[in-house]
CSV table of C-alpha atoms in Angstrom, one decimal:
chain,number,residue,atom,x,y,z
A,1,UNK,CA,38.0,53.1,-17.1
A,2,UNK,CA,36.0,51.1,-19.6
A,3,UNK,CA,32.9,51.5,-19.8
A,4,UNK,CA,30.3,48.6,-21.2
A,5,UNK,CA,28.2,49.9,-24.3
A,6,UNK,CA,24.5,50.3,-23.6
A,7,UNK,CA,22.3,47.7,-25.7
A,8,UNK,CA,21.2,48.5,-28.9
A,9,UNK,CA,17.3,49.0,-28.5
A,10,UNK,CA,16.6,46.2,-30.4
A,11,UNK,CA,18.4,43.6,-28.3
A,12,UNK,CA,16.9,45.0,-25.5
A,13,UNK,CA,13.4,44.7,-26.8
A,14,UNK,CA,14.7,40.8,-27.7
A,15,UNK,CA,16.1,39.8,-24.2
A,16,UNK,CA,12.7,40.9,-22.7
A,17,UNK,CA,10.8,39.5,-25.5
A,18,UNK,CA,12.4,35.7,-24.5
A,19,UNK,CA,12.4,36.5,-21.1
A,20,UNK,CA,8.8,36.9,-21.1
A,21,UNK,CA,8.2,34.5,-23.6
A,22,UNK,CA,10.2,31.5,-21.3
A,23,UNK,CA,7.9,32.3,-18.6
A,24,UNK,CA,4.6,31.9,-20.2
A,25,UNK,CA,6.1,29.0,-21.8
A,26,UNK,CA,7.0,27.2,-18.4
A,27,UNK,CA,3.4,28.4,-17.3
A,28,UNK,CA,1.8,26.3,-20.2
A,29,UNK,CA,4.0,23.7,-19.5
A,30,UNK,CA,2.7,23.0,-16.1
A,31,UNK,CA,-0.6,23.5,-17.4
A,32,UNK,CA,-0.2,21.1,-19.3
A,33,UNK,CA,1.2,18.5,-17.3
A,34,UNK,CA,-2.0,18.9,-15.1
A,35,UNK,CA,-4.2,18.9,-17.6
A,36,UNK,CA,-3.3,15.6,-18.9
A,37,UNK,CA,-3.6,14.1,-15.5
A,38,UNK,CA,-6.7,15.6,-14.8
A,39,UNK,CA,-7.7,14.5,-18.2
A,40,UNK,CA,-6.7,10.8,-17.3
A,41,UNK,CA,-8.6,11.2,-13.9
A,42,UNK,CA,-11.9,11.6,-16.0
A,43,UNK,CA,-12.2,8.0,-16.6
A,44,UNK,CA,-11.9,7.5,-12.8
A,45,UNK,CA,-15.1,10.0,-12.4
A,46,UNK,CA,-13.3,13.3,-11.5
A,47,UNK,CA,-15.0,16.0,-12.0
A,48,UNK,CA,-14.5,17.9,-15.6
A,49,UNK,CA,-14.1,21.6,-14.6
A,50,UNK,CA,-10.7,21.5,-13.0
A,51,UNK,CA,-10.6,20.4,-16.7
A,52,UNK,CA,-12.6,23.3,-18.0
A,53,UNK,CA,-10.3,25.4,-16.0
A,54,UNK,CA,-7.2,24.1,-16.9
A,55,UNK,CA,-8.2,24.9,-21.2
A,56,UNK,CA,-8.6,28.0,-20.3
A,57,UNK,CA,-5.6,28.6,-18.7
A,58,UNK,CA,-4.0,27.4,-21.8
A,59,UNK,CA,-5.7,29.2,-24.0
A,60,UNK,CA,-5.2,32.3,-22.2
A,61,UNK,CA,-1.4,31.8,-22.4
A,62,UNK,CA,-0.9,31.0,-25.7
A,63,UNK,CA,-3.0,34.4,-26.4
A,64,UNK,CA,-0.1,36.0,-24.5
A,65,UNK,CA,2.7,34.0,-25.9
A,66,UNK,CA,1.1,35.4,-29.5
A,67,UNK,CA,1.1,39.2,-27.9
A,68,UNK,CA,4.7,38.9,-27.0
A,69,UNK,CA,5.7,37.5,-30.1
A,70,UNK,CA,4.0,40.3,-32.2
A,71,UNK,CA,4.3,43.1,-29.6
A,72,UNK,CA,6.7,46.5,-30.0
A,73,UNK,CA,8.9,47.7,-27.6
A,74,UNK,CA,6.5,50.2,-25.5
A,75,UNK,CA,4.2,47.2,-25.9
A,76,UNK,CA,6.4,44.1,-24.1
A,77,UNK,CA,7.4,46.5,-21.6
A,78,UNK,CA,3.8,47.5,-20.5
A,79,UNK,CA,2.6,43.7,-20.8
A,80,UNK,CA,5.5,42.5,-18.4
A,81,UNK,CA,3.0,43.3,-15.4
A,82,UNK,CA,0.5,41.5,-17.3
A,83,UNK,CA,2.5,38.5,-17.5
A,84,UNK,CA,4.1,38.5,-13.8
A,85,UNK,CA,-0.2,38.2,-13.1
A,86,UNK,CA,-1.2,35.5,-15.6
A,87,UNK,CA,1.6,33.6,-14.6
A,88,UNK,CA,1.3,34.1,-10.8
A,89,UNK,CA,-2.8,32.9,-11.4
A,90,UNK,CA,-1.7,29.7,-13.1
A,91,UNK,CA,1.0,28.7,-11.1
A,92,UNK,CA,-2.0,29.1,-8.0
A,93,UNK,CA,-4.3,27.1,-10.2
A,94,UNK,CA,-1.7,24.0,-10.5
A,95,UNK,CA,-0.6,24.3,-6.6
A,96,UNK,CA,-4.4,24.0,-6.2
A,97,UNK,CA,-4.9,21.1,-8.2
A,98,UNK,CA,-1.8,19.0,-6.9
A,99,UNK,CA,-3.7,19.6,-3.3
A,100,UNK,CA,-6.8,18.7,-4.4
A,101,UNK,CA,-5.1,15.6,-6.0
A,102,UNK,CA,-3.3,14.7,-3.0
A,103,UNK,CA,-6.6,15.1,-0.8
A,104,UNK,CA,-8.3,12.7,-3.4
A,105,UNK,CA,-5.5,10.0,-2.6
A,106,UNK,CA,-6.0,10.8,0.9
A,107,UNK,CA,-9.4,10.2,1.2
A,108,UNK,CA,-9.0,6.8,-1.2
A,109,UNK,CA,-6.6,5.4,1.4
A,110,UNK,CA,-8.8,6.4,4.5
A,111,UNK,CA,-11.5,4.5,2.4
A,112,UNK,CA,-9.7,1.6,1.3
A,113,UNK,CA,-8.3,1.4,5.2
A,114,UNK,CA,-11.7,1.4,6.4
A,115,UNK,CA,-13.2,-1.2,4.5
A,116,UNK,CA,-10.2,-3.6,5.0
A,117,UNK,CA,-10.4,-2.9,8.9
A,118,UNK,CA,-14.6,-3.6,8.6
A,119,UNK,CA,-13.7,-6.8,6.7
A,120,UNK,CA,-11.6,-7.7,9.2
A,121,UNK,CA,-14.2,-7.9,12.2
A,122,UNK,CA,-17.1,-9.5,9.8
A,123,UNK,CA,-14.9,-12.4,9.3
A,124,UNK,CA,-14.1,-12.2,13.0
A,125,UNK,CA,-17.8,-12.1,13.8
A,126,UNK,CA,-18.6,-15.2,11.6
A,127,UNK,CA,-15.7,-17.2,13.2
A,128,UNK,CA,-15.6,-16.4,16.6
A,129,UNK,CA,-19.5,-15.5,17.3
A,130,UNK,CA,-21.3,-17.5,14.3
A,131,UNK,CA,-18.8,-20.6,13.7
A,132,UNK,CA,-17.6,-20.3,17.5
A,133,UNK,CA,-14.1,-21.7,16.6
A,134,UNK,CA,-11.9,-21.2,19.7
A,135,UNK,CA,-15.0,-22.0,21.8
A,136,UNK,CA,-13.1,-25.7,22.2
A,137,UNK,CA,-10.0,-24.4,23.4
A,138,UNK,CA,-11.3,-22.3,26.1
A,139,UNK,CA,-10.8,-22.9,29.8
A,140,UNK,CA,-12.3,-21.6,33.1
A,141,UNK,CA,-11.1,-21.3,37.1
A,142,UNK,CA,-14.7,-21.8,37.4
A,143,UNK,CA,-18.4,-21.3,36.4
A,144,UNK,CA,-18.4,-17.7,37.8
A,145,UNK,CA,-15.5,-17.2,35.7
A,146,UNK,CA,-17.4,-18.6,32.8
A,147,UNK,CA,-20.1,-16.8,33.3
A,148,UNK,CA,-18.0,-13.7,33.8
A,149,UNK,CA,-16.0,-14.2,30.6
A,150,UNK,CA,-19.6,-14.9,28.9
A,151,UNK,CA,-21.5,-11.8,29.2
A,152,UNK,CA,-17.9,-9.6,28.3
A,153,UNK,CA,-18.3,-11.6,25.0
A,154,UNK,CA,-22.0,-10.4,24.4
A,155,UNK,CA,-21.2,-7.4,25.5
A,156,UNK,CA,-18.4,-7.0,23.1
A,157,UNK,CA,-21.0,-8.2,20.4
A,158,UNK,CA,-23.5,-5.7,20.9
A,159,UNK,CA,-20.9,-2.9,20.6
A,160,UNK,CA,-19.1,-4.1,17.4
A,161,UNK,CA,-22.5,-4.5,15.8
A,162,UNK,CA,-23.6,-1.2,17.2
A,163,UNK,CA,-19.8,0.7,15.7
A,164,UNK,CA,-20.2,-1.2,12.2
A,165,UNK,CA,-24.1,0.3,11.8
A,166,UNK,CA,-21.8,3.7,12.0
A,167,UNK,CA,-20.8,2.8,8.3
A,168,UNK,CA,-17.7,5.5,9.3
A,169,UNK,CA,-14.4,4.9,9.6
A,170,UNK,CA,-14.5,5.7,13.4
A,171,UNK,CA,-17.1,3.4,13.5
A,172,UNK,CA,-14.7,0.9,11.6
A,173,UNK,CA,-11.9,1.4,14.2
A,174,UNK,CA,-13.8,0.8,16.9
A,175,UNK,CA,-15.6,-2.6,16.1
A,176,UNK,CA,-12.0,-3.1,15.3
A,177,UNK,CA,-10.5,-3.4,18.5
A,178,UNK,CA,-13.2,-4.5,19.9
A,179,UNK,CA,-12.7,-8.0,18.2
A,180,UNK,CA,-9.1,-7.3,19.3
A,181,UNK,CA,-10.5,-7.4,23.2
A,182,UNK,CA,-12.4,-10.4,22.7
A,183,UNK,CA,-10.0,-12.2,20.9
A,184,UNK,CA,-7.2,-11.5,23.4
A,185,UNK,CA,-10.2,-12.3,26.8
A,186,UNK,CA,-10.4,-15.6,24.6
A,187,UNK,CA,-6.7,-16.3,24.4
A,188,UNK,CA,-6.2,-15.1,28.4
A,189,UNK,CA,-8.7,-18.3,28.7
A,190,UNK,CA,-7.0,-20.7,26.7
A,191,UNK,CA,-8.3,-19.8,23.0
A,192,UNK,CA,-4.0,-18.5,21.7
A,193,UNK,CA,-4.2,-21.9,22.1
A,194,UNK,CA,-5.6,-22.5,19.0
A,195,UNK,CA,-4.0,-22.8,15.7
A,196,UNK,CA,-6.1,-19.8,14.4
A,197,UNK,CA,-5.4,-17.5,16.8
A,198,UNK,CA,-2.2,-15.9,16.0
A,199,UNK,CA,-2.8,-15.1,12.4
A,200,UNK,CA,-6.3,-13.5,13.3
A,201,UNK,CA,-5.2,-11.3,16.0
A,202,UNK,CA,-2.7,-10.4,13.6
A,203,UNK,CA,-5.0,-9.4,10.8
A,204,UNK,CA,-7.2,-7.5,12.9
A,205,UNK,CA,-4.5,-5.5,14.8
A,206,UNK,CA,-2.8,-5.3,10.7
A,207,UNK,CA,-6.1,-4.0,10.0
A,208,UNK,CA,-6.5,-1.5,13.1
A,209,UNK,CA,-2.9,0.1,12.4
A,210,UNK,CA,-3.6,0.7,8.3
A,211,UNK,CA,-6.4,2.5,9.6
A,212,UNK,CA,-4.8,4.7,12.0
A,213,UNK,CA,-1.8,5.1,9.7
A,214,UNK,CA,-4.5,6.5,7.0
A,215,UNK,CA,-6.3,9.1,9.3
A,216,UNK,CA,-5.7,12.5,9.3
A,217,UNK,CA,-2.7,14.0,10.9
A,218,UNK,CA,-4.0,16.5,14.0
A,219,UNK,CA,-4.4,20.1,13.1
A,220,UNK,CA,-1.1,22.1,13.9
A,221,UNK,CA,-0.8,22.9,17.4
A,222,UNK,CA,-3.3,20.6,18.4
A,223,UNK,CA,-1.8,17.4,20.5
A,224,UNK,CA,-3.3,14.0,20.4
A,225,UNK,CA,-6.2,13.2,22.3
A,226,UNK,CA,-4.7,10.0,23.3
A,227,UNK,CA,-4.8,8.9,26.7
A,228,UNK,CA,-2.2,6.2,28.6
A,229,UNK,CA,-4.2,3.1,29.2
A,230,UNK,CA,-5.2,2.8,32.7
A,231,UNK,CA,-3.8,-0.5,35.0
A,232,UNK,CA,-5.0,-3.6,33.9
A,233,UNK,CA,-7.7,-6.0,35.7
A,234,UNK,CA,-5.3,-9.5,35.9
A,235,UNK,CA,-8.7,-11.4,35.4
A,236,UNK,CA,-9.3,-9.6,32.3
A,237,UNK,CA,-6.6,-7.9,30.2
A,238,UNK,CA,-9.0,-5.7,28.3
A,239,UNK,CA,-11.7,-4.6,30.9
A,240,UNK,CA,-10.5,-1.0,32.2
A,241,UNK,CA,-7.3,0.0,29.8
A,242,UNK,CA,-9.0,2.9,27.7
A,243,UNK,CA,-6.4,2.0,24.7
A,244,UNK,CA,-4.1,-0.8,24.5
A,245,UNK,CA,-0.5,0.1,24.9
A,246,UNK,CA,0.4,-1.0,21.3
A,247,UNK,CA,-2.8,1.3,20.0
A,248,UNK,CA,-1.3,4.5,21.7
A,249,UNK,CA,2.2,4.2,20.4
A,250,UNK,CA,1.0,3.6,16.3
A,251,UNK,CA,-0.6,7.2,17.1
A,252,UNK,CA,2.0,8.7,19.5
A,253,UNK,CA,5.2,7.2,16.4
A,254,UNK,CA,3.0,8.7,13.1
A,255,UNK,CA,2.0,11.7,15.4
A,256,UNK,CA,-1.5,11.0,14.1
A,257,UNK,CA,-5.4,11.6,15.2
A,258,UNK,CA,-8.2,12.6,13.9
A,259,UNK,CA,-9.2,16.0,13.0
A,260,UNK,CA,-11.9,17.5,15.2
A,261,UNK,CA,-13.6,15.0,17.3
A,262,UNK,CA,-16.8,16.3,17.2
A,263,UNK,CA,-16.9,15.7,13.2
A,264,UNK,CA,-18.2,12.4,11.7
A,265,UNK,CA,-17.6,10.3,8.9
A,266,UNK,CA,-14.3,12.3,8.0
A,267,UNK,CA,-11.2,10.2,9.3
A,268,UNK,CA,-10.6,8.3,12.4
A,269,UNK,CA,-10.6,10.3,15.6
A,270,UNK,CA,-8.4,10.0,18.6
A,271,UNK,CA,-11.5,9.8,21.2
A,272,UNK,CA,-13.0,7.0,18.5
A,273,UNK,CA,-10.8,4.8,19.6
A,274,UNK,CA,-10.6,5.2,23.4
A,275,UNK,CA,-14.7,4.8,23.0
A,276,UNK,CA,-13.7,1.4,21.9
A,277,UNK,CA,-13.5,-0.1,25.4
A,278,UNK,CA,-16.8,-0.6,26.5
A,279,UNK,CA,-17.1,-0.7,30.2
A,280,UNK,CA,-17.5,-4.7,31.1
A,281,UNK,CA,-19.5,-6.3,34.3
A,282,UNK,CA,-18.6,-9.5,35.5
């Protein structure tokens, strides 16, 4: 039986030489590749130690990289622990940095969503409350109806004014389908009428959905805080359903809600939006 020759010392001493030397290498590489991005971030007004941190990562590598190319043989084989370590620390370093990255995006989205869905309801406001522009369209069974359909709408006011002083997303959602109450109590009184209405309920229930879409997905193990909506009053559509039908399944299809519902100003909560019906006389 053959028997395969034992390497000579000295290639041994160069397979682990390149063996260790590949891996620092791919360590610096990944470095790297975060360092420029963080680098390019720093424009944008991230903050410059993940930088720090990333140099001296680098540096610390290439001082390994200049060990193994120098070292003996007793040498590489007692800095091979050394190296499983330094490149175990930098590959935690990057998997750190691509999460804090992708939190960043996160919370630019949430942000970005909130201030669309805010815009959204201001230029409702202005139209519907200021300019009063489906106030000619609108028809009543009679002047208890009216008067019915009346305070609702100053109702609604109050609370949407009341949610946008939140300056939080949450606060955002819920003026946000509040105007998407009104609007539809208007159009069950003849305001879908009006050439308007269509595209603005659209925009705001556009609006409402980026916004859910952008919150944060419920802690593991945790279901949504979601209720069904309740039966609707005939008279008004909006008055008793907690959350609109269409509201519940963006939340229920993304699996989405908001963290912990007792925290503010971080995402949009589950219980922030069935707060957005506000219990209506008349």
């Amino acid at each position: 039986m053959l028997r395969h020759a034992a390497q000579p010392p000295h290639e041994a001493d160069s397979n682990l030489r390149a063996e260790l030397s590949t891996k620092i290498a791919s360590a610096q590489f990944d470095v790297e590749n975060r360092l420029s991005e963080l680098r390019g971030a720093l424009s944008t007004g991230a903050v410059g130690s993940a930088v720090i941190s990333a140099t001296t990562q680098l540096q610390g590598l290439s001082q390994l990289q200049r060990r193994i190319a120098s070292a003996d043989a007793a040498t590489l084989t007692a800095i091979r622990n050394e190296v499983a370590a330094c490149v175990a620390a930098t590959q935690a370093f990057v998997r750190q940095e691509q999460a804090d990255k992708a939190a960043g995006a996160a919370q630019a989205a949430l942000a970005q969503a909130s201030d669309a869905a805010r815009s959204a309801v201001t230029d409702f406001e202005r139209d519907f409350y200021g300019r009063r522009i489906f106030d000619p369209y609108l028809k009543f069974a009679s002047a208890e109806d009216e008067d019915g359909y009346r305070h609702r709408e100053e109702e609604r006011r109050l609370a949407i004014e009341k949610a946008l002083a939140e300056g939080t997303p949450e606060g955002n959602l819920r003026a946000n389908q509040l105007a998407i109450d009104q609007l539809k109590d208007a159009g069950a009184h003849g305001a879908d009428r009006s050439p308007d209405y269509a595209s603005r309920l659209t925009g705001l229930q556009n609006a409402r959905d980026q916004l859910i879409a952008a919150s944060p997905p419920a802690k593991e193990g945790k279901p949504p805080a979601v209720s069904p909506p309740g039966p609707a009053n005939a008279a008004s559509p909006d008055a008793t359903s907690s959350v609109p039908p269409d509201v519940v399944a963006v939340f229920r299809a993304a699996q989405l809600a908001g963290g912990d519902n007792a925290r503010q100003g971080h995402g949009v909560s589950a219980a922030a939006v069935a707060q957005a019906d506000i219990p209506l006389r008349g």
